[in-house]
PDB file of C-alpha atoms in Angstrom:
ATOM      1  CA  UNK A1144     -69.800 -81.408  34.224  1.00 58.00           C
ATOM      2  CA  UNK A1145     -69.880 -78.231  35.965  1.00 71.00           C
ATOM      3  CA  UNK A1146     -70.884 -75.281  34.168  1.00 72.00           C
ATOM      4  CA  UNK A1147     -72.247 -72.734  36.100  1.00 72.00           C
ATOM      5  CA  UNK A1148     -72.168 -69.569  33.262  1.00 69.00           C
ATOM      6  CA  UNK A1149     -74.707 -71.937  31.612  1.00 72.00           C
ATOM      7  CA  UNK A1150     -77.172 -70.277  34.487  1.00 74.00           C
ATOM      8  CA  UNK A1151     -76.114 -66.457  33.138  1.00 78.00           C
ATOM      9  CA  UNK A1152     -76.853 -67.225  29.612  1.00 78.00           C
ATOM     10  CA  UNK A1153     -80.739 -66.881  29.749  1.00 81.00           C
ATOM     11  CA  UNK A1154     -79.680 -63.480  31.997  1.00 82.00           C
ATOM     12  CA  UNK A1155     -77.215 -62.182  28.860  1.00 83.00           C
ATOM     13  CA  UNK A1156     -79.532 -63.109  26.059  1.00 83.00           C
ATOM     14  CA  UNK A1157     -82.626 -61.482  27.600  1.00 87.00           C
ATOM     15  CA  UNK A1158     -80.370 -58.675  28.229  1.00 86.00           C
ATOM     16  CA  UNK A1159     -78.954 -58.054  25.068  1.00 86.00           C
ATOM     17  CA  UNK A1160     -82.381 -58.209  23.745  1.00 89.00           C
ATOM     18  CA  UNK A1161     -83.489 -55.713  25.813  1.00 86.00           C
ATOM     19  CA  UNK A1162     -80.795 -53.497  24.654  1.00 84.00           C
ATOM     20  CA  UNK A1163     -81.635 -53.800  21.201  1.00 84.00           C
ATOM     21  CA  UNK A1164     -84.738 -52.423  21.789  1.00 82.00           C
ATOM     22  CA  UNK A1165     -84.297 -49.725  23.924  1.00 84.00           C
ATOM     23  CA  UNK A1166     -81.745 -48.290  20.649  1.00 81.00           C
ATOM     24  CA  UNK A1167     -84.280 -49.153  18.050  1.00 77.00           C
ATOM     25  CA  UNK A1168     -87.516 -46.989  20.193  1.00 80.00           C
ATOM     26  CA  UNK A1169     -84.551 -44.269  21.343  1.00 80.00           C
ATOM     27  CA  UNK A1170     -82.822 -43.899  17.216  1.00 74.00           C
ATOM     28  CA  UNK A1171     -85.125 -41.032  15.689  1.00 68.00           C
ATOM     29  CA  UNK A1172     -86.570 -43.675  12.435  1.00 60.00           C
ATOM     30  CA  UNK A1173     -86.579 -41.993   9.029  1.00 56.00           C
ATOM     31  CA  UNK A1174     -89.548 -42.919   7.486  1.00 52.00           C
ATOM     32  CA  UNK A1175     -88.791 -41.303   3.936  1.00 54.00           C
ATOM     33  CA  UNK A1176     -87.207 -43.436   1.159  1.00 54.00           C
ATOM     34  CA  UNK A1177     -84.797 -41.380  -0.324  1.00 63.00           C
ATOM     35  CA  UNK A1178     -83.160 -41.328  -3.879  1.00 67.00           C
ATOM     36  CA  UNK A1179     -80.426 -43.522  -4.451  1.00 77.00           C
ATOM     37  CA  UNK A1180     -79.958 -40.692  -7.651  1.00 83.00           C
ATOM     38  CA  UNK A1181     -78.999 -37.254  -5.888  1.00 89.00           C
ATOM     39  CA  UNK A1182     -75.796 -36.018  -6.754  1.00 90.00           C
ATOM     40  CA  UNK A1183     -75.949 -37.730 -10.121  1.00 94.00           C
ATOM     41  CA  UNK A1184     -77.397 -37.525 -13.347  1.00 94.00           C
ATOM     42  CA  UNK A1185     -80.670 -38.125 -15.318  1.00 95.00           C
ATOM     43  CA  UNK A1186     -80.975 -41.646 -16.267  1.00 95.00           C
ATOM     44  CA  UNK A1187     -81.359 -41.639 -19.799  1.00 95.00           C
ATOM     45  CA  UNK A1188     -85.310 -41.646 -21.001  1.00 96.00           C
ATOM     46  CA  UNK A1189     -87.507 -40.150 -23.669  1.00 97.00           C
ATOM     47  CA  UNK A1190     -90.885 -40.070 -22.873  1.00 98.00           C
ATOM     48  CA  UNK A1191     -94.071 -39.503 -25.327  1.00 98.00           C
ATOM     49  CA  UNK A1192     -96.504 -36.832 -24.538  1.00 98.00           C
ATOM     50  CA  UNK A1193     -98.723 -37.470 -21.773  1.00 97.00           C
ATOM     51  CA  UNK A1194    -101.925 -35.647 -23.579  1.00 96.00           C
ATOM     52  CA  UNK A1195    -102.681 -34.004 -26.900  1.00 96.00           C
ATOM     53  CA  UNK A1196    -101.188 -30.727 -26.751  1.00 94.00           C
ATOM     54  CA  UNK A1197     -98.017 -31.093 -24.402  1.00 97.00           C
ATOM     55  CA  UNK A1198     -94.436 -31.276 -25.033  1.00 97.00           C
ATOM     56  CA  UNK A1199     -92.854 -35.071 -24.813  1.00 98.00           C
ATOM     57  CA  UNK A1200     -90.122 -35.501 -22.396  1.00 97.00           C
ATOM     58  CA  UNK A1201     -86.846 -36.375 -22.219  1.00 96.00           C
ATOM     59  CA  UNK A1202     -83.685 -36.310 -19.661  1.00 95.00           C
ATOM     60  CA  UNK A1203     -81.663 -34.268 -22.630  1.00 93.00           C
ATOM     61  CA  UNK A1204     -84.601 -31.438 -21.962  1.00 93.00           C
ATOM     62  CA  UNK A1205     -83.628 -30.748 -18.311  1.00 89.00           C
ATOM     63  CA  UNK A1206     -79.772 -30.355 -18.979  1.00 84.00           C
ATOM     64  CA  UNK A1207     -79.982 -27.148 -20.767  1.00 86.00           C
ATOM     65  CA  UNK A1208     -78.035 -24.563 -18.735  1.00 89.00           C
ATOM     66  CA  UNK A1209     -81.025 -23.825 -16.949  1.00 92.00           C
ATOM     67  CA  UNK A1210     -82.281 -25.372 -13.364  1.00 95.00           C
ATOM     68  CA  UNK A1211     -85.622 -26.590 -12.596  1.00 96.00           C
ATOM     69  CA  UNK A1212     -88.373 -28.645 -10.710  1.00 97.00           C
ATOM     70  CA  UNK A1213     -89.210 -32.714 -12.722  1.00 98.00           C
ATOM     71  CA  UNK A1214     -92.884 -33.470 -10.655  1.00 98.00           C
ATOM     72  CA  UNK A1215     -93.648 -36.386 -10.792  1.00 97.00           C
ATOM     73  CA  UNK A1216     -97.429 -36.969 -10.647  1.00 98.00           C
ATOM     74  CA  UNK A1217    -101.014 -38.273 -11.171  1.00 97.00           C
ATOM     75  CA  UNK A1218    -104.273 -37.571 -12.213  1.00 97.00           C
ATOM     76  CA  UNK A1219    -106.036 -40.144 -10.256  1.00 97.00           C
ATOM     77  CA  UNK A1220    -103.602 -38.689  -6.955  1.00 96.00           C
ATOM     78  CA  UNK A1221    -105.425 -36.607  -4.707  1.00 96.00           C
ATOM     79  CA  UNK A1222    -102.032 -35.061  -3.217  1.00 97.00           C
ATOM     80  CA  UNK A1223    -101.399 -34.403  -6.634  1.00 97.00           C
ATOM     81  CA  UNK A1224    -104.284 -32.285  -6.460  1.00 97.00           C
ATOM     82  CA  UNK A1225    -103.464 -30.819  -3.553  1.00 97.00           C
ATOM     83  CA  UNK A1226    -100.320 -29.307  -4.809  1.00 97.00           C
ATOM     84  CA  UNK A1227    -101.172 -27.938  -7.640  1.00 97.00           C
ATOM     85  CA  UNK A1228    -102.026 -24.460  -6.529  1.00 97.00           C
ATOM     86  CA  UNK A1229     -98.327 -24.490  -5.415  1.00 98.00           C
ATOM     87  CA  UNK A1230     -97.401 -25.523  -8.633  1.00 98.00           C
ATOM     88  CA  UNK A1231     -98.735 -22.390  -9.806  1.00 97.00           C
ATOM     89  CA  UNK A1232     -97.603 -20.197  -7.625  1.00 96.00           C
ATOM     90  CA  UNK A1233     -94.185 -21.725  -8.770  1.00 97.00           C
ATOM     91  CA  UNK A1234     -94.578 -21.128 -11.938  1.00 97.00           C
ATOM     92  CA  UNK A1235     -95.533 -17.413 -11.809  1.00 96.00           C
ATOM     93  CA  UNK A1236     -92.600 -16.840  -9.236  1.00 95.00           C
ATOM     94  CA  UNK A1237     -90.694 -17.746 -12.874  1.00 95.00           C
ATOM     95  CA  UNK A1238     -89.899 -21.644 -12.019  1.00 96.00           C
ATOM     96  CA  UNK A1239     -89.692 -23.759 -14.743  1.00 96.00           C
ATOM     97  CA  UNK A1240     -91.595 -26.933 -13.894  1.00 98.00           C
ATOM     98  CA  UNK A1241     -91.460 -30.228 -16.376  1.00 98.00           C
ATOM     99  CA  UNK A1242     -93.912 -33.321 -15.456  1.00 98.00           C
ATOM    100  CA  UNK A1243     -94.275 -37.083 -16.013  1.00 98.00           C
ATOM    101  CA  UNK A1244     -97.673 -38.745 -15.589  1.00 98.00           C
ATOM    102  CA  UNK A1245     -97.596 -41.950 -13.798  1.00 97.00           C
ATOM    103  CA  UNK A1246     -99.421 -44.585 -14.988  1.00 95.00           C
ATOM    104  CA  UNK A1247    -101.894 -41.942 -16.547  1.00 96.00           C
ATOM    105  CA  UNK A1248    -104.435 -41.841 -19.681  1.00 97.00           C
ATOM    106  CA  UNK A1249    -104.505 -38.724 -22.011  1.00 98.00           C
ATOM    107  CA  UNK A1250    -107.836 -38.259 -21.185  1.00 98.00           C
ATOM    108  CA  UNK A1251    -107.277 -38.223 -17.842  1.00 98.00           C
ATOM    109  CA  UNK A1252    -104.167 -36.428 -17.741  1.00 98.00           C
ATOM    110  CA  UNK A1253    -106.096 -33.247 -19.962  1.00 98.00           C
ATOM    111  CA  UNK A1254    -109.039 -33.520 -17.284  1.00 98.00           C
ATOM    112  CA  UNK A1255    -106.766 -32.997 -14.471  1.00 98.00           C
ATOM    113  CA  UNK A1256    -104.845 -30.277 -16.449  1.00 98.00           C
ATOM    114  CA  UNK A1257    -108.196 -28.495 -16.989  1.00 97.00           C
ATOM    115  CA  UNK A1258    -109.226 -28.254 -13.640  1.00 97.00           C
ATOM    116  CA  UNK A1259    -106.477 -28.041 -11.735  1.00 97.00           C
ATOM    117  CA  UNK A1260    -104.212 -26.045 -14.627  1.00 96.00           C
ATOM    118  CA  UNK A1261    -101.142 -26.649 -16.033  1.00 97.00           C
ATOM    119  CA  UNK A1262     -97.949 -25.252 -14.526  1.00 98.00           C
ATOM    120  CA  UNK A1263     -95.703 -27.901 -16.879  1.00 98.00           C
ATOM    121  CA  UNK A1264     -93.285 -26.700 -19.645  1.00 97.00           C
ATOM    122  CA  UNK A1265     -93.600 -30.427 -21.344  1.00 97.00           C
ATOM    123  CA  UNK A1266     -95.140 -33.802 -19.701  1.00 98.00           C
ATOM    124  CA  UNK A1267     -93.910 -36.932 -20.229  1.00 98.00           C
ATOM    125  CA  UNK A1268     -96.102 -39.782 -19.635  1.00 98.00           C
ATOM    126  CA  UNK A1269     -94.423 -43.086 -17.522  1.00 97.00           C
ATOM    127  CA  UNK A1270     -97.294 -45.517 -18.588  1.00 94.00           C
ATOM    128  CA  UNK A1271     -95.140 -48.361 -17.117  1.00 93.00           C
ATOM    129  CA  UNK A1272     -93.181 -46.231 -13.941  1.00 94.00           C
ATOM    130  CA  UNK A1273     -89.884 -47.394 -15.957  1.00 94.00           C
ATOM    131  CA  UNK A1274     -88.452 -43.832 -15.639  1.00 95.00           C
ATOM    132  CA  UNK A1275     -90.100 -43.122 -11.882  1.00 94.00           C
ATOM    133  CA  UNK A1276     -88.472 -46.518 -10.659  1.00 92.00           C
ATOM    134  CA  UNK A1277     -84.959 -44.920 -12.180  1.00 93.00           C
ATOM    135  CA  UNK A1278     -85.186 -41.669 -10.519  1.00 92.00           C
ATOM    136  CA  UNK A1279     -85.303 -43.628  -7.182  1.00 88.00           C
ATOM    137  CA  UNK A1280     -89.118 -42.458  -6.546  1.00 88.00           C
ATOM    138  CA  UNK A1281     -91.074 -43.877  -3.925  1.00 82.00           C
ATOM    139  CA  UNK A1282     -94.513 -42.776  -5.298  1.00 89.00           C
ATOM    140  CA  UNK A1283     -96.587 -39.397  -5.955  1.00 95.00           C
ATOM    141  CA  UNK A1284     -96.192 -36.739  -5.560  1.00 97.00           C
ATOM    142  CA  UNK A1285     -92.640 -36.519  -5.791  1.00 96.00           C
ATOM    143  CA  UNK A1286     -90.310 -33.347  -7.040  1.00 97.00           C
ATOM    144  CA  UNK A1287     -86.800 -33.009  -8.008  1.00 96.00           C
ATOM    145  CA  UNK A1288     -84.486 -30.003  -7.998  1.00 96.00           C
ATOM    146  CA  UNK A1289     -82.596 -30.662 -11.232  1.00 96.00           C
ATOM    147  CA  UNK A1290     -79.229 -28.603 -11.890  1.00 95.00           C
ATOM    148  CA  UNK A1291     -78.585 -26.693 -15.045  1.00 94.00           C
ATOM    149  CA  UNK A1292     -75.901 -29.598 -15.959  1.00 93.00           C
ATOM    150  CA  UNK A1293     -79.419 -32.464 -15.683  1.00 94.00           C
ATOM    151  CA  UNK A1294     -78.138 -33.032 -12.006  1.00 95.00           C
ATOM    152  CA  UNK A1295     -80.674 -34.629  -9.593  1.00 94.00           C
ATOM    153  CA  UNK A1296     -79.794 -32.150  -6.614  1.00 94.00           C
ATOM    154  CA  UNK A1297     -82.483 -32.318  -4.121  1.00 93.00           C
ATOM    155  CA  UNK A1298     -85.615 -34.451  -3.346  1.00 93.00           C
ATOM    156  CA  UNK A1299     -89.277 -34.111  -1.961  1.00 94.00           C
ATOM    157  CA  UNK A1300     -91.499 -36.143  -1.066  1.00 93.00           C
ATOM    158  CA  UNK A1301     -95.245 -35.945  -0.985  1.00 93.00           C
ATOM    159  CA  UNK A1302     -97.465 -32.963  -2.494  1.00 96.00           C
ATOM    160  CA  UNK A1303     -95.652 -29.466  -2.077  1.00 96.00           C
ATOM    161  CA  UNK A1304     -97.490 -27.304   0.481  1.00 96.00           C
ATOM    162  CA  UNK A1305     -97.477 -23.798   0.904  1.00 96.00           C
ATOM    163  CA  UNK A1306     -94.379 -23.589   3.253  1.00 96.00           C
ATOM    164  CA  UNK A1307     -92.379 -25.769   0.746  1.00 96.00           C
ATOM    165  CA  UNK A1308     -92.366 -23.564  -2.141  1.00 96.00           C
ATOM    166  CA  UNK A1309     -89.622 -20.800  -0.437  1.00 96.00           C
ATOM    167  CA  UNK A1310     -87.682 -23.886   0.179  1.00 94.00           C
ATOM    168  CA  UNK A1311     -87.723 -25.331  -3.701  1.00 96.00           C
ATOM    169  CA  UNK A1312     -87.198 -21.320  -4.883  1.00 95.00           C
ATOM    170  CA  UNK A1313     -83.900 -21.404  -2.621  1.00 94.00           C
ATOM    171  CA  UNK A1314     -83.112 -24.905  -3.402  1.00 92.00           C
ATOM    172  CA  UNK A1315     -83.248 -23.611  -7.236  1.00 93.00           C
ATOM    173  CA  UNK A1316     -81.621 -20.647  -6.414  1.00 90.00           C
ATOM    174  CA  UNK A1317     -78.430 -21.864  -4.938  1.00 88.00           C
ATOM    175  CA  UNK A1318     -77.686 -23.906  -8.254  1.00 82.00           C
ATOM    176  CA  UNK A1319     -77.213 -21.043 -10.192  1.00 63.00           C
TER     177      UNK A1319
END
């Protein structure tokens, strides 16, 4: 038989190829995984204290009327660290900031607080990541924006540096 597109197959395939991967190198990639939960609610949760001497936490806490920042964290995180003098400056700029401790110990969880101070209103502590695997969180540090109504309204990822804390205070802003 005579079938001479059989010789322009090779051609096509290689071609096609080709064209794939010129799209997948020119397509800007998105590296961030991003919360399958903005726009909605707090899944439901009720977490115990992460230390002696902290508030427990729950998803009926952060739908109060009032908006604010859920950071998610970890003692044993060093970008945790990192962004805790942002925390801070949060805080005194009149943010209210809730935590939950990932995989954590109380011990641990009041060291880190020590040092590095404590910018929460309560702490939950996620000894199992049920409630970070919920929110759609990739790891720590992560922050929500959380609307007055317990909306999940914006996400970041990674420690907050110093140019990230006018964007939260805005983000917070326009959900009043």
């Amino acid at each position: 038989m005579n079938r001479p597109w059989l010789l322009w197959a090779p051609l096509v395939a290689t071609a096609c190829i080709g064209g794939l991967a010129i799209y997948g190198l020119a397509v800007p990639k998105d590296e961030q995984v991003r919360s399958a939960m903005i726009g909605q609610k707090l899944p439901e949760f009720a977490l115990p204290p992460a230390t002696l001497g902290v508030l427990p936490l729950s998803n009926k806490d952060m739908g109060d009327g009032k908006p604010r920042l859920l950071n998610i964290f970890a003692s044993w995180c060093i970008p945790c660290k990192a962004e805790a003098p942002q925390l801070e400056e949060l805080k005194a700029a009149g943010v209210e900031i809730d935590g939950i401790a990932i995989r954590d110990r109380p011990e641990d969880v009041a060291a880190f607080l020590d040092e590095f101070g404590n910018p929460y209103r309560r702490i939950g502590s996620d000894s199992e990541m049920a409630v970070q695997l919920k929110l759609g969180s990739s790891g720590v540090p992560e922050t929500y924006v959380i609307g007055a109504d317990g909306t999940i309204l914006f996400q970041h990822i990674g420690d907050i540096r110093a140019e990230h804390v006018p964007v939260l205070i805005e983000k917070l802003k326009a959900t009043k």
